[in-house]
Short mmCIF file of C-alpha atoms in Angstrom, two decimals:
data_model
loop_
_atom_site.label_atom_id
_atom_site.label_comp_id
_atom_site.label_asym_id
_atom_site.label_seq_id
_atom_site.Cartn_x
_atom_site.Cartn_y
_atom_site.Cartn_z
CA UNK D 3 1.14 16.11 19.35
CA UNK D 4 3.75 13.42 18.73
CA UNK D 5 4.98 12.60 15.25
CA UNK D 6 5.47 9.18 13.66
CA UNK D 7 8.87 8.86 12.04
CA UNK D 8 9.09 7.05 8.70
CA UNK D 9 12.62 5.76 8.12
CA UNK D 10 14.27 3.66 5.43
CA UNK D 11 14.07 0.71 7.88
CA UNK D 12 10.33 0.94 8.63
CA UNK D 13 8.86 2.51 5.47
CA UNK D 14 7.46 -0.79 4.16
CA UNK D 15 5.22 -1.02 7.23
CA UNK D 16 3.43 2.17 6.14
CA UNK D 17 2.86 1.15 2.51
CA UNK D 18 -0.35 0.27 0.78
CA UNK D 19 0.85 -1.38 -2.40
CA UNK D 20 3.41 1.06 -3.76
CA UNK D 21 1.89 4.11 -2.07
CA UNK D 22 2.75 5.83 1.20
CA UNK D 23 0.05 8.09 2.59
CA UNK D 24 2.03 10.66 4.55
CA UNK D 25 -0.39 11.98 7.13
CA UNK D 26 -0.01 15.23 9.08
CA UNK D 27 1.48 13.45 12.09
CA UNK D 28 4.20 11.71 10.04
CA UNK D 29 7.74 12.79 9.17
CA UNK D 30 10.04 11.13 6.62
CA UNK D 31 13.77 10.95 7.14
CA UNK D 32 16.02 11.77 4.17
CA UNK D 33 16.86 8.05 3.98
CA UNK D 34 13.17 7.19 3.66
CA UNK D 35 12.74 9.81 0.94
CA UNK D 36 15.66 8.27 -0.98
CA UNK D 37 14.30 4.75 -0.47
CA UNK D 38 10.88 5.82 -1.79
CA UNK D 39 12.41 7.46 -4.86
CA UNK D 40 14.67 4.48 -5.65
CA UNK D 41 11.90 1.91 -5.21
CA UNK D 42 9.18 3.82 -7.08
CA UNK D 43 7.04 4.43 -4.03
CA UNK D 44 4.39 7.11 -4.51
CA UNK D 45 4.30 9.48 -1.53
CA UNK D 46 0.90 11.10 -1.15
CA UNK D 47 0.51 13.84 1.42
CA UNK D 48 -2.67 13.70 3.51
CA UNK D 49 -4.32 16.71 1.87
CA UNK D 50 -3.58 15.36 -1.62
CA UNK D 51 -5.06 11.95 -0.81
CA UNK D 52 -8.60 13.35 -0.95
CA UNK D 53 -8.19 14.70 -4.48
CA UNK D 54 -5.76 12.24 -6.02
CA UNK D 55 -7.03 9.18 -7.86
CA UNK D 56 -5.72 5.84 -6.67
CA UNK D 57 -2.69 4.40 -8.39
CA UNK D 58 -3.88 2.08 -11.16
CA UNK D 59 -2.90 -1.55 -10.88
CA UNK D 60 -0.94 -2.59 -13.96
CA UNK D 61 -1.88 -6.26 -14.33
CA UNK D 62 -4.24 -8.78 -12.76
CA UNK D 63 -1.21 -10.61 -11.32
CA UNK D 64 -0.08 -7.40 -9.61
CA UNK D 65 -3.58 -6.94 -8.20
CA UNK D 66 -3.66 -10.52 -6.95
CA UNK D 67 -0.28 -10.06 -5.22
CA UNK D 68 -1.41 -6.77 -3.65
CA UNK D 69 -4.44 -8.55 -2.22
CA UNK D 70 -2.26 -11.35 -0.82
CA UNK D 71 0.15 -8.83 0.72
CA UNK D 72 -2.67 -6.81 2.27
CA UNK D 73 -4.49 -9.83 3.70
CA UNK D 74 -1.31 -11.26 5.21
CA UNK D 75 0.24 -8.03 6.52
CA UNK D 76 -2.85 -6.07 7.56
CA UNK D 77 -5.21 -8.85 8.63
CA UNK D 78 -2.99 -11.85 9.35
CA UNK D 79 -4.96 -14.00 6.89
CA UNK D 80 -2.83 -16.77 5.40
CA UNK D 81 -5.44 -19.38 4.46
CA UNK D 82 -5.02 -19.91 0.71
CA UNK D 83 -8.72 -20.63 0.09
CA UNK D 84 -9.81 -17.45 1.89
CA UNK D 85 -7.23 -15.44 -0.06
CA UNK D 86 -8.45 -16.92 -3.34
CA UNK D 87 -12.09 -16.08 -2.53
CA UNK D 88 -11.17 -12.48 -1.69
CA UNK D 89 -9.11 -12.15 -4.89
CA UNK D 90 -11.95 -13.47 -7.06
CA UNK D 91 -14.49 -11.22 -5.33
CA UNK D 92 -12.38 -8.08 -5.74
CA UNK D 93 -11.61 -8.81 -9.40
CA UNK D 94 -15.30 -9.49 -10.11
CA UNK D 95 -16.34 -6.23 -8.41
CA UNK D 96 -13.74 -4.23 -10.34
CA UNK D 97 -14.84 -5.79 -13.62
CA UNK D 98 -18.44 -4.70 -13.06
CA UNK D 99 -17.67 -1.13 -12.00
#
């Protein structure tokens, strides 16, 4: 089985917000470990991900920016109206849960 290497140069491509889910087929270089520590990135190992609660979002603005980042990076969505609708929907769902 081949391993995916997480380096200081590509670590941001593996992030979800400020969290890196380090799966069994992934290895982090010492530089990536340092980068994560310096930038406050939470590294969650695959087995821990099932039992660990998600990282709380500190402010609505942070949540809104996380949604923008995810839509643009993960889904290639850049339409401002679509982004706004998704943000409002997510915030409404979180408020009712």
